[in-house]
Each structure stands twice: as structure tokens, then as C-alpha cells.
PDB file of C-alpha atoms in Angstrom:
ATOM      1  CA  SER A 278       9.525  -8.129  10.363  1.00  0.00           C
ATOM      2  CA  THR A 279       9.655 -11.639  11.733  1.00  0.00           C
ATOM      3  CA  LEU A 280      10.483 -15.068  10.415  1.00  0.00           C
ATOM      4  CA  ASP A 281       6.952 -16.461  10.442  1.00  0.00           C
ATOM      5  CA  GLY A 282       6.276 -16.639   6.714  1.00  0.00           C
ATOM      6  CA  GLY A 283       2.906 -15.084   7.384  1.00  0.00           C
ATOM      7  CA  GLY A 284       2.901 -12.383   4.765  1.00  0.00           C
ATOM      8  CA  VAL A 285       2.119  -8.719   5.254  1.00  0.00           C
ATOM      9  CA  ARG A 286      -0.747  -8.234   7.661  1.00  0.00           C
ATOM     10  CA  GLY A 287      -3.509  -6.238   6.053  1.00  0.00           C
ATOM     11  CA  GLY A 288      -1.990  -6.588   2.567  1.00  0.00           C
ATOM     12  CA  LEU A 289      -4.405  -6.480  -0.353  1.00  0.00           C
ATOM     13  CA  GLU A 290      -4.606  -8.867  -3.293  1.00  0.00           C
ATOM     14  CA  GLY A 291      -5.607  -6.305  -5.877  1.00  0.00           C
ATOM     15  CA  GLY A 292      -3.990  -6.037  -9.298  1.00  0.00           C
ATOM     16  CA  GLU A 293      -0.612  -4.370  -9.560  1.00  0.00           C
ATOM     17  CA  ARG A 294       0.705  -2.031 -12.236  1.00  0.00           C
ATOM     18  CA  PRO A 295       4.167  -0.708 -12.917  1.00  0.00           C
ATOM     19  CA  ALA A 296       5.039   1.982 -10.412  1.00  0.00           C
ATOM     20  CA  THR A 297       4.056   5.441 -11.662  1.00  0.00           C
ATOM     21  CA  ALA A 298       3.204   8.874 -10.257  1.00  0.00           C
ATOM     22  CA  ALA A 299       0.238   8.642  -7.904  1.00  0.00           C
ATOM     23  CA  ALA A 300      -2.722  10.984  -7.947  1.00  0.00           C
ATOM     24  CA  ALA A 301      -2.220  14.023  -5.748  1.00  0.00           C
ATOM     25  CA  GLY A 302      -5.051  13.083  -3.402  1.00  0.00           C
ATOM     26  CA  ASP A 303      -4.015   9.453  -2.747  1.00  0.00           C
ATOM     27  CA  ALA A 304      -3.709   8.446   0.908  1.00  0.00           C
ATOM     28  CA  PRO A 305      -1.907   5.481   2.456  1.00  0.00           C
ATOM     29  CA  ARG A 306      -4.002   2.306   2.802  1.00  0.00           C
ATOM     30  CA  GLN A 307      -2.181   1.594   6.066  1.00  0.00           C
ATOM     31  CA  ALA A 308      -1.392   4.507   8.344  1.00  0.00           C
ATOM     32  CA  THR A 309       2.018   3.111   9.320  1.00  0.00           C
ATOM     33  CA  VAL A 310       3.280   2.754   5.739  1.00  0.00           C
ATOM     34  CA  SER A 311       3.931   5.622   3.354  1.00  0.00           C
ATOM     35  CA  VAL A 312       2.755   5.749  -0.245  1.00  0.00           C
ATOM     36  CA  ILE A 313       5.255   6.160  -3.046  1.00  0.00           C
ATOM     37  CA  ARG A 314       3.825   9.245  -4.682  1.00  0.00           C
ATOM     38  CA  ILE A 315       6.357   9.491  -7.460  1.00  0.00           C
ATOM     39  CA  ILE A 316       8.317   6.372  -8.371  1.00  0.00           C
ATOM     40  CA  ALA A 317      10.124   8.077 -11.244  1.00  0.00           C
ATOM     41  CA  HIS A 318      10.107  11.544 -12.719  1.00  0.00           C
ATOM     42  CA  VAL A 319       9.908  10.651 -16.410  1.00  0.00           C
ATOM     43  CA  ARG A 320      11.257  13.037 -19.012  1.00  0.00           C
ATOM     44  CA  PRO A 321      10.681  13.014 -22.790  1.00  0.00           C
ATOM     45  CA  PRO A 322      12.701  10.553 -24.912  1.00  0.00           C
ATOM     46  CA  MET A 323      16.174  11.776 -25.830  1.00  0.00           C
ATOM     47  CA  ASP A 324      18.461  11.321 -28.835  1.00  0.00           C
ATOM     48  CA  GLY A 325      15.726  10.576 -31.323  1.00  0.00           C
ATOM     49  CA  GLY A 326      13.364   8.621 -29.071  1.00  0.00           C
ATOM     50  CA  ALA A 327      12.980   4.879 -28.799  1.00  0.00           C
ATOM     51  CA  ASP A 328      14.842   2.108 -30.554  1.00  0.00           C
ATOM     52  CA  VAL A 329      14.112  -1.621 -30.452  1.00  0.00           C
ATOM     53  CA  ALA A 330      15.220  -1.767 -26.807  1.00  0.00           C
ATOM     54  CA  GLY A 331      13.004   1.132 -25.656  1.00  0.00           C
ATOM     55  CA  GLU A 332      13.250   4.793 -24.834  1.00  0.00           C
ATOM     56  CA  LEU A 333      16.069   6.417 -22.939  1.00  0.00           C
ATOM     57  CA  ARG A 334      14.492   8.199 -20.019  1.00  0.00           C
ATOM     58  CA  ASP A 335      15.665  10.068 -16.923  1.00  0.00           C
ATOM     59  CA  PHE A 336      14.580   8.927 -13.453  1.00  0.00           C
ATOM     60  CA  ASP A 337      14.969  11.166 -10.394  1.00  0.00           C
ATOM     61  CA  VAL A 338      16.212   9.568  -7.157  1.00  0.00           C
ATOM     62  CA  GLY A 339      16.317  12.376  -4.623  1.00  0.00           C
ATOM     63  CA  THR A 340      18.823  14.848  -6.019  1.00  0.00           C
ATOM     64  CA  LEU A 341      20.288  12.271  -8.412  1.00  0.00           C
ATOM     65  CA  ARG A 342      19.171  11.485 -11.926  1.00  0.00           C
ATOM     66  CA  VAL A 343      19.584   8.079 -13.544  1.00  0.00           C
ATOM     67  CA  ARG A 344      19.243   7.530 -17.285  1.00  0.00           C
ATOM     68  CA  ALA A 345      17.985   4.150 -18.466  1.00  0.00           C
ATOM     69  CA  ALA A 346      16.329   2.445 -21.420  1.00  0.00           C
ATOM     70  CA  CYS A 347      12.820   1.143 -20.761  1.00  0.00           C
ATOM     71  CA  ALA A 348       9.401   0.739 -22.324  1.00  0.00           C
ATOM     72  CA  PRO A 349       7.797   3.868 -23.828  1.00  0.00           C
ATOM     73  CA  SER A 350       6.249   6.190 -21.264  1.00  0.00           C
ATOM     74  CA  SER A 351       2.754   5.456 -22.642  1.00  0.00           C
ATOM     75  CA  ALA A 352       3.071   1.699 -21.958  1.00  0.00           C
ATOM     76  CA  GLU A 353       0.679   0.060 -19.517  1.00  0.00           C
ATOM     77  CA  LEU A 354       0.509  -3.401 -17.995  1.00  0.00           C
ATOM     78  CA  HIS A 355      -2.653  -5.340 -18.795  1.00  0.00           C
ATOM     79  CA  ARG A 356      -3.509  -8.670 -17.192  1.00  0.00           C
ATOM     80  CA  GLY A 357      -5.893 -10.128 -19.731  1.00  0.00           C
ATOM     81  CA  LEU A 358      -8.131  -7.071 -19.937  1.00  0.00           C
ATOM     82  CA  GLY A 359      -9.712  -6.849 -23.358  1.00  0.00           C
ATOM     83  CA  GLY A 360      -7.695  -9.827 -24.539  1.00  0.00           C
ATOM     84  CA  ASP A 361      -4.434  -7.868 -24.300  1.00  0.00           C
ATOM     85  CA  GLU A 362      -1.932  -9.700 -22.089  1.00  0.00           C
ATOM     86  CA  THR A 363       1.110  -7.533 -22.772  1.00  0.00           C
ATOM     87  CA  ASP A 364       3.727  -8.259 -20.122  1.00  0.00           C
ATOM     88  CA  LEU A 365       6.156  -5.446 -19.423  1.00  0.00           C
ATOM     89  CA  THR A 366       8.102  -7.332 -16.737  1.00  0.00           C
ATOM     90  CA  GLY A 367      11.685  -6.135 -16.979  1.00  0.00           C
ATOM     91  CA  HIS A 368      10.799  -3.206 -19.221  1.00  0.00           C
ATOM     92  CA  VAL A 369       9.459  -0.823 -16.545  1.00  0.00           C
ATOM     93  CA  PRO A 370      10.425  -0.087 -12.909  1.00  0.00           C
ATOM     94  CA  TRP A 371       8.344  -1.962 -10.319  1.00  0.00           C
ATOM     95  CA  LEU A 372       7.460  -1.208  -6.713  1.00  0.00           C
ATOM     96  CA  ALA A 373      10.621  -2.446  -4.991  1.00  0.00           C
ATOM     97  CA  CYS A 374      12.987  -0.711  -7.412  1.00  0.00           C
ATOM     98  CA  MET A 375      12.749   2.819  -6.058  1.00  0.00           C
ATOM     99  CA  PRO A 376      13.184   1.973  -2.351  1.00  0.00           C
ATOM    100  CA  LEU A 377      16.432   0.235  -3.299  1.00  0.00           C
ATOM    101  CA  CYS A 378      17.549   3.244  -5.345  1.00  0.00           C
ATOM    102  CA  GLU A 379      16.678   5.573  -2.481  1.00  0.00           C
ATOM    103  CA  TYR A 380      18.650   3.401  -0.073  1.00  0.00           C
ATOM    104  CA  LEU A 381      21.715   3.396  -2.332  1.00  0.00           C
ATOM    105  CA  ALA A 382      21.535   7.199  -2.398  1.00  0.00           C
ATOM    106  CA  SER A 383      21.256   7.414   1.413  1.00  0.00           C
ATOM    107  CA  GLU A 384      24.115   7.681   3.887  1.00  0.00           C
ATOM    108  CA  PRO A 385      24.100   3.934   4.766  1.00  0.00           C
ATOM    109  CA  GLY A 386      23.982   3.129   1.071  1.00  0.00           C
ATOM    110  CA  ARG A 387      26.901   5.409   0.337  1.00  0.00           C
ATOM    111  CA  ARG A 388      28.878   3.642   3.061  1.00  0.00           C
ATOM    112  CA  LEU A 389      28.232   0.319   1.335  1.00  0.00           C
ATOM    113  CA  LEU A 390      29.523   1.824  -1.904  1.00  0.00           C
ATOM    114  CA  ALA A 391      32.682   3.240  -0.343  1.00  0.00           C
ATOM    115  CA  GLY A 392      35.920   1.724  -1.593  1.00  0.00           C
ATOM    116  CA  ARG A 393      34.675   1.167  -5.152  1.00  0.00           C
ATOM    117  CA  PRO A 394      33.037  -2.253  -4.693  1.00  0.00           C
ATOM    118  CA  ARG A 395      32.385  -4.832  -7.392  1.00  0.00           C
ATOM    119  CA  VAL A 396      28.607  -4.632  -8.007  1.00  0.00           C
ATOM    120  CA  PHE A 397      26.262  -7.209  -9.519  1.00  0.00           C
ATOM    121  CA  GLU A 398      22.504  -6.854 -10.095  1.00  0.00           C
ATOM    122  CA  LEU A 399      20.332  -9.955 -10.356  1.00  0.00           C
ATOM    123  CA  GLY A 400      17.177  -9.813 -12.479  1.00  0.00           C
ATOM    124  CA  ALA A 401      18.050  -6.243 -13.359  1.00  0.00           C
ATOM    125  CA  GLY A 402      15.224  -5.422 -15.763  1.00  0.00           C
ATOM    126  CA  VAL A 403      15.524  -1.658 -16.270  1.00  0.00           C
ATOM    127  CA  GLY A 404      18.619  -1.732 -14.035  1.00  0.00           C
ATOM    128  CA  LEU A 405      18.134   1.517 -12.132  1.00  0.00           C
ATOM    129  CA  PRO A 406      19.717   0.311  -8.849  1.00  0.00           C
ATOM    130  CA  GLY A 407      22.738  -1.133 -10.663  1.00  0.00           C
ATOM    131  CA  LEU A 408      23.220   1.961 -12.805  1.00  0.00           C
ATOM    132  CA  LEU A 409      23.095   4.114  -9.677  1.00  0.00           C
ATOM    133  CA  ALA A 410      25.492   1.908  -7.689  1.00  0.00           C
ATOM    134  CA  GLY A 411      27.761   1.615 -10.723  1.00  0.00           C
ATOM    135  CA  ARG A 412      28.763   5.244 -10.341  1.00  0.00           C
ATOM    136  CA  SER A 413      30.800   4.256  -7.275  1.00  0.00           C
ATOM    137  CA  ALA A 414      31.859   0.793  -8.449  1.00  0.00           C
ATOM    138  CA  SER A 415      35.106  -0.569  -9.827  1.00  0.00           C
ATOM    139  CA  GLU A 416      33.099  -3.172 -11.742  1.00  0.00           C
ATOM    140  CA  LEU A 417      29.407  -3.377 -12.704  1.00  0.00           C
ATOM    141  CA  ARG A 418      27.516  -6.371 -14.106  1.00  0.00           C
ATOM    142  CA  LEU A 419      23.788  -6.138 -14.792  1.00  0.00           C
ATOM    143  CA  SER A 420      22.086  -9.457 -15.453  1.00  0.00           C
ATOM    144  CA  ASP A 421      18.837 -10.858 -16.767  1.00  0.00           C
ATOM    145  CA  ASN A 422      17.755 -13.896 -18.757  1.00  0.00           C
ATOM    146  CA  GLN A 423      15.816 -12.295 -21.636  1.00  0.00           C
ATOM    147  CA  PRO A 424      17.556 -11.146 -24.838  1.00  0.00           C
ATOM    148  CA  ALA A 425      15.339  -8.068 -25.145  1.00  0.00           C
ATOM    149  CA  ILE A 426      16.218  -7.021 -21.593  1.00  0.00           C
ATOM    150  CA  ILE A 427      19.938  -7.559 -22.254  1.00  0.00           C
ATOM    151  CA  ARG A 428      19.704  -5.261 -25.300  1.00  0.00           C
ATOM    152  CA  GLN A 429      17.908  -2.700 -23.128  1.00  0.00           C
ATOM    153  CA  LEU A 430      20.591  -2.926 -20.438  1.00  0.00           C
ATOM    154  CA  ASN A 431      23.398  -2.613 -22.980  1.00  0.00           C
ATOM    155  CA  GLN A 432      21.760   0.551 -24.275  1.00  0.00           C
ATOM    156  CA  SER A 433      21.636   1.964 -20.737  1.00  0.00           C
ATOM    157  CA  ILE A 434      25.231   1.005 -20.000  1.00  0.00           C
ATOM    158  CA  ALA A 435      26.458   2.568 -23.245  1.00  0.00           C
ATOM    159  CA  GLU A 436      24.642   5.819 -22.530  1.00  0.00           C
ATOM    160  CA  ASN A 437      25.855   6.066 -18.941  1.00  0.00           C
ATOM    161  CA  ALA A 438      29.407   5.198 -19.971  1.00  0.00           C
ATOM    162  CA  ARG A 439      29.206   7.934 -22.603  1.00  0.00           C
ATOM    163  CA  LEU A 440      28.283  10.325 -19.793  1.00  0.00           C
ATOM    164  CA  GLY A 441      31.296   9.135 -17.792  1.00  0.00           C
ATOM    165  CA  LEU A 442      29.151   7.705 -14.994  1.00  0.00           C
ATOM    166  CA  LEU A 443      30.159   4.031 -15.143  1.00  0.00           C
ATOM    167  CA  PRO A 444      33.415   2.080 -15.147  1.00  0.00           C
ATOM    168  CA  PRO A 445      34.723   1.886 -18.732  1.00  0.00           C
ATOM    169  CA  ALA A 446      34.478  -1.327 -20.747  1.00  0.00           C
ATOM    170  CA  PRO A 447      35.176  -4.140 -20.118  1.00  0.00           C
ATOM    171  CA  ASN A 448      34.411  -3.391 -16.454  1.00  0.00           C
ATOM    172  CA  SER A 449      30.724  -2.663 -17.140  1.00  0.00           C
ATOM    173  CA  SER A 450      28.488  -5.085 -19.042  1.00  0.00           C
ATOM    174  CA  ALA A 451      25.093  -6.768 -19.273  1.00  0.00           C
ATOM    175  CA  GLU A 452      25.233 -10.532 -18.794  1.00  0.00           C
ATOM    176  CA  THR A 453      22.732 -13.283 -19.583  1.00  0.00           C
ATOM    177  CA  LEU A 454      22.367 -15.311 -16.399  1.00  0.00           C
ATOM    178  CA  PHE A 455      19.973 -18.110 -15.560  1.00  0.00           C
ATOM    179  CA  TRP A 456      19.681 -18.616 -11.817  1.00  0.00           C
ATOM    180  CA  GLY A 457      20.886 -22.030 -10.788  1.00  0.00           C
ATOM    181  CA  SER A 458      22.867 -22.554 -13.994  1.00  0.00           C
ATOM    182  CA  VAL A 459      26.147 -24.449 -13.594  1.00  0.00           C
ATOM    183  CA  GLU A 460      27.937 -22.288 -16.140  1.00  0.00           C
ATOM    184  CA  LEU A 461      28.514 -18.603 -15.504  1.00  0.00           C
ATOM    185  CA  PRO A 462      29.093 -15.913 -18.149  1.00  0.00           C
ATOM    186  CA  LYS A 463      32.748 -15.144 -18.760  1.00  0.00           C
ATOM    187  CA  ASN A 464      32.577 -11.820 -16.888  1.00  0.00           C
ATOM    188  CA  VAL A 465      30.874 -13.376 -13.848  1.00  0.00           C
ATOM    189  CA  ARG A 466      32.967 -15.075 -11.169  1.00  0.00           C
ATOM    190  CA  GLU A 467      32.041 -17.116  -8.126  1.00  0.00           C
ATOM    191  CA  GLY A 468      32.670 -15.057  -5.007  1.00  0.00           C
ATOM    192  CA  GLY A 469      33.594 -12.113  -7.183  1.00  0.00           C
ATOM    193  CA  PHE A 470      31.199  -9.391  -6.042  1.00  0.00           C
ATOM    194  CA  ASP A 471      31.151  -7.253  -2.912  1.00  0.00           C
ATOM    195  CA  LEU A 472      27.619  -5.953  -3.374  1.00  0.00           C
ATOM    196  CA  ILE A 473      24.734  -7.797  -5.018  1.00  0.00           C
ATOM    197  CA  LEU A 474      21.435  -6.038  -5.743  1.00  0.00           C
ATOM    198  CA  ALA A 475      18.013  -7.567  -6.321  1.00  0.00           C
ATOM    199  CA  SER A 476      14.620  -5.861  -6.433  1.00  0.00           C
ATOM    200  CA  ASP A 477      11.233  -7.451  -7.140  1.00  0.00           C
ATOM    201  CA  CYS A 478      12.906 -10.668  -8.261  1.00  0.00           C
ATOM    202  CA  VAL A 479      10.901 -13.281  -6.330  1.00  0.00           C
ATOM    203  CA  TYR A 480       7.392 -13.804  -7.688  1.00  0.00           C
ATOM    204  CA  TYR A 481       6.796 -17.514  -7.022  1.00  0.00           C
ATOM    205  CA  GLU A 482       7.973 -20.169  -4.588  1.00  0.00           C
ATOM    206  CA  GLY A 483      10.401 -21.920  -6.919  1.00  0.00           C
ATOM    207  CA  SER A 484      12.369 -18.769  -7.650  1.00  0.00           C
ATOM    208  CA  ALA A 485      13.272 -18.063  -4.018  1.00  0.00           C
ATOM    209  CA  ALA A 486      15.886 -20.810  -3.604  1.00  0.00           C
ATOM    210  CA  LEU A 487      17.330 -20.140  -7.064  1.00  0.00           C
ATOM    211  CA  LEU A 488      17.807 -16.447  -6.259  1.00  0.00           C
ATOM    212  CA  VAL A 489      19.385 -17.109  -2.853  1.00  0.00           C
ATOM    213  CA  ASP A 490      21.642 -19.881  -4.169  1.00  0.00           C
ATOM    214  CA  THR A 491      22.842 -17.724  -7.060  1.00  0.00           C
ATOM    215  CA  ALA A 492      23.464 -14.714  -4.814  1.00  0.00           C
ATOM    216  CA  CYS A 493      25.434 -16.855  -2.339  1.00  0.00           C
ATOM    217  CA  ARG A 494      27.507 -18.269  -5.179  1.00  0.00           C
ATOM    218  CA  LEU A 495      28.464 -14.827  -6.491  1.00  0.00           C
ATOM    219  CA  LEU A 496      28.860 -13.023  -3.174  1.00  0.00           C
ATOM    220  CA  ALA A 497      32.404 -12.353  -1.977  1.00  0.00           C
ATOM    221  CA  PRO A 498      33.382 -13.172   1.619  1.00  0.00           C
ATOM    222  CA  ASN A 499      31.987 -10.395   3.828  1.00  0.00           C
ATOM    223  CA  GLY A 500      29.870  -9.217   0.883  1.00  0.00           C
ATOM    224  CA  THR A 501      26.284  -7.909   1.114  1.00  0.00           C
ATOM    225  CA  LEU A 502      23.100  -8.700  -0.775  1.00  0.00           C
ATOM    226  CA  LEU A 503      20.679  -5.764  -0.801  1.00  0.00           C
ATOM    227  CA  LEU A 504      17.274  -7.333  -1.352  1.00  0.00           C
ATOM    228  CA  SER A 505      14.296  -5.086  -2.021  1.00  0.00           C
ATOM    229  CA  TYR A 506      11.293  -7.351  -1.703  1.00  0.00           C
ATOM    230  CA  THR A 507       7.567  -6.923  -2.257  1.00  0.00           C
ATOM    231  CA  SER A 508       5.437  -9.315  -0.242  1.00  0.00           C
ATOM    232  CA  ARG A 509       2.650 -10.634  -2.469  1.00  0.00           C
ATOM    233  CA  TRP A 510       1.811 -14.187  -1.430  1.00  0.00           C
ATOM    234  CA  ARG A 511       2.396 -15.981   1.876  1.00  0.00           C
ATOM    235  CA  GLU A 512       3.663 -19.125   0.169  1.00  0.00           C
ATOM    236  CA  THR A 513       6.387 -17.120  -1.593  1.00  0.00           C
ATOM    237  CA  ASP A 514       7.284 -15.310   1.652  1.00  0.00           C
ATOM    238  CA  ARG A 515       7.708 -18.662   3.385  1.00  0.00           C
ATOM    239  CA  ALA A 516       9.806 -20.057   0.531  1.00  0.00           C
ATOM    240  CA  LEU A 517      12.138 -17.058   0.684  1.00  0.00           C
ATOM    241  CA  CYS A 518      12.436 -17.315   4.476  1.00  0.00           C
ATOM    242  CA  TYR A 519      13.290 -21.005   4.162  1.00  0.00           C
ATOM    243  CA  ALA A 520      15.844 -20.399   1.392  1.00  0.00           C
ATOM    244  CA  LEU A 521      17.635 -17.742   3.450  1.00  0.00           C
ATOM    245  CA  ALA A 522      17.660 -19.911   6.559  1.00  0.00           C
ATOM    246  CA  SER A 523      18.890 -22.945   4.608  1.00  0.00           C
ATOM    247  CA  ALA A 524      21.753 -20.884   3.185  1.00  0.00           C
ATOM    248  CA  ARG A 525      22.607 -19.645   6.700  1.00  0.00           C
ATOM    249  CA  MET A 526      22.136 -16.029   5.684  1.00  0.00           C
ATOM    250  CA  HIS A 527      21.455 -13.224   8.136  1.00  0.00           C
ATOM    251  CA  CYS A 528      18.571 -11.055   6.898  1.00  0.00           C
ATOM    252  CA  CYS A 529      17.423  -7.811   8.495  1.00  0.00           C
ATOM    253  CA  ILE A 530      15.763  -4.575   7.500  1.00  0.00           C
ATOM    254  CA  ALA A 531      18.459  -2.329   6.066  1.00  0.00           C
ATOM    255  CA  PRO A 532      19.781   0.364   8.446  1.00  0.00           C
ATOM    256  CA  ASP A 533      17.723   3.574   8.233  1.00  0.00           C
ATOM    257  CA  ALA A 534      15.248   1.842   5.901  1.00  0.00           C
ATOM    258  CA  GLN A 535      12.604   1.140   8.532  1.00  0.00           C
ATOM    259  CA  GLU A 536       9.839   2.904   6.607  1.00  0.00           C
ATOM    260  CA  ALA A 537       8.174   0.587   4.110  1.00  0.00           C
ATOM    261  CA  HIS A 538       6.684   1.603   0.774  1.00  0.00           C
ATOM    262  CA  ILE A 539       3.136   0.707  -0.160  1.00  0.00           C
ATOM    263  CA  HIS A 540       1.789   0.501  -3.707  1.00  0.00           C
ATOM    264  CA  GLU A 541      -1.167   2.867  -3.933  1.00  0.00           C
ATOM    265  CA  THR A 542      -3.224   0.544  -6.162  1.00  0.00           C
ATOM    266  CA  SER A 543      -2.620  -2.935  -4.743  1.00  0.00           C
ATOM    267  CA  GLY A 544      -1.619  -2.109  -1.172  1.00  0.00           C
ATOM    268  CA  ARG A 545       1.415  -4.379  -1.444  1.00  0.00           C
ATOM    269  CA  VAL A 546       4.437  -3.476   0.649  1.00  0.00           C
ATOM    270  CA  ALA A 547       8.122  -3.283  -0.319  1.00  0.00           C
ATOM    271  CA  ARG A 548      11.091  -3.140   2.047  1.00  0.00           C
ATOM    272  CA  VAL A 549      14.867  -3.140   1.664  1.00  0.00           C
ATOM    273  CA  TYR A 550      16.804  -5.875   3.499  1.00  0.00           C
ATOM    274  CA  THR A 551      20.492  -6.504   3.986  1.00  0.00           C
ATOM    275  CA  VAL A 552      21.516 -10.142   3.641  1.00  0.00           C
ATOM    276  CA  THR A 553      24.940 -11.377   4.741  1.00  0.00           C
ATOM    277  CA  ALA A 554      26.559 -14.691   5.626  1.00  0.00           C
ATOM    278  CA  ASN A 555      26.137 -15.569   9.295  1.00  0.00           C
ATOM    279  CA  THR A 556      27.396 -18.685  11.054  1.00  0.00           C
ATOM    280  CA  GLU A 557      25.505 -18.000  14.270  1.00  0.00           C
ATOM    281  CA  SER A 558      21.916 -16.882  13.738  1.00  0.00           C
ATOM    282  CA  PRO A 559      20.923 -17.500  10.086  1.00  0.00           C
ATOM    283  CA  VAL A 560      17.860 -15.228   9.893  1.00  0.00           C
ATOM    284  CA  SER A 561      16.870 -12.589  12.431  1.00  0.00           C
ATOM    285  CA  ALA A 562      14.275 -10.833  10.300  1.00  0.00           C
ATOM    286  CA  ALA A 563      12.932 -12.121   7.028  1.00  0.00           C
ATOM    287  CA  PRO A 564      10.994 -10.385   4.250  1.00  0.00           C
ATOM    288  CA  VAL A 565       7.597 -10.660   5.913  1.00  0.00           C
ATOM    289  CA  SER A 566       5.782  -8.627   8.522  1.00  0.00           C
TER     290      SER A 566
END
């Protein structure tokens, strides 16, 4: 990856759906990038099925299993087909979510989680990375800006706390956060988090600076932002590169996360990056290829 803002070479512009199990015969569209064949091993709804916030479902990450509330397993994403424009953003896992979960479960990820860090997830949606990291955290805050998503996250937090997997209240919560807002929720402190997570959070140019500015505001000295990013449009790639450089942040592909993930339908690529403050060389590798 290089800081040229040029997008992913050979990337496709086809439509994208929530990440699901791929057909057994699917092959990579680019030989150097592997296909995610199973983004999540979905199990039947538990405890009576879905409520207003969605079903509780189990997701397999290697040998680990994460339980989270999300849209019913039969839900699909439609972009205007047949007049149905249902938008499940935030209610289902997307492409960059699972690489981040896999990284957190890896040896480098476990090292980041050593010492019971204070963890914050931006634009959490289903919140799988935060729920996974929360098992090793002293404090966990999952954030989003939609009331329905906050209800969904609260359901997930309550269930995982009941299972004894998360820090007890009030050290785990879902918080409504608008990027760039002057006021922070009462449980959210400037410079108060050792590890910040974000996956598939930047979809348009204007959101890049807001995400970076908010992450920098919340990140503790010597803290780390783990950014799992899907390159979709060159203009957005460039905006994110510029935002990171302007904030004097060092961005590089996360250790032992060299292999990218490609979406089998759209061909879009997701990678995990570590972002830290750097007073010397602001950006050595940005989220483009």
C-alpha cells in the first residue's frame, strides 16, 4: 500500500451486499488476494428469536464465538431493485468487519489487548470487533449515531455481560456519538482510550476527516487505532490519506495482516491498518494499493 490515493488497482465497481457465506466454487477475482468464504457462521435465533433490535446470533471467528444482535438471517440488502431500497447499514456485518475480528484474535491482536486496555469502537453497527476486544478490556464503549443501532448494541452488551464476557456495568455501554460533535457522551473522555476500532466506516469523502479527527480526540497517548478499510472509490481513498497526513498519524498495514480480503461479489478489497501518532513521518502506508 502506498500514499498515492489511487485506489485498489483492478478493483471492480459492482454492487456490494452484506458479507455472507460464499458459494463453494467461488474463486478469487485477483490471484494475490484471498476470498472470504465464510464471513460469519450464523446459528438459529436464541432466547425466543428477534426483538425490535434484531436477532441474537452467534458468529465464529476462528475458534472463538461472538454473540451479537443484528438483522434477521433472511435479510438482504437491495439497492433500488424492485422499488425496495431497504438499507441494512449497521444491522449486518460488512466486508471489513471480519478481517478486524480475525486480527484481534491473532497473536499481534492479543498483544494489543494485553494489560486490559480501554476499548472504543467507532461506527460499531453490529459491534463484533468491539464485543470481541471487550473480553480483554477494562472498559468497553461501542458507539453509533442511530437509535436503532444503539438499541441493538445494548442488547448485545447485555447478553455478553450475562455470559460474563464483558466488563460489568458501568464499564461497558453503547454510546450515541456524532463524529465531529463538540460534546461527548458522559462515558466518553478525550484521550481516554488505549485502543480504538473502526471497520467499514468511511464511505464518502466528507466522513474521512470526521472519523480521523474523532479518533485522534479520543485516543490516549501511545494509543492505537485499528482501522479496517474497504477501498471503494478513489476520491474517498484520497480524502482518508489526506486526513491521516493532516493529523500527523502513522498508518501501516497491521503486523501479520498482509493478506487482504476480497469481496466475492464486488471485488472490493479490505485490509487492516494500525494508525498511531507520529511526529516524524505522518503516513508511511495509507489505505490504498
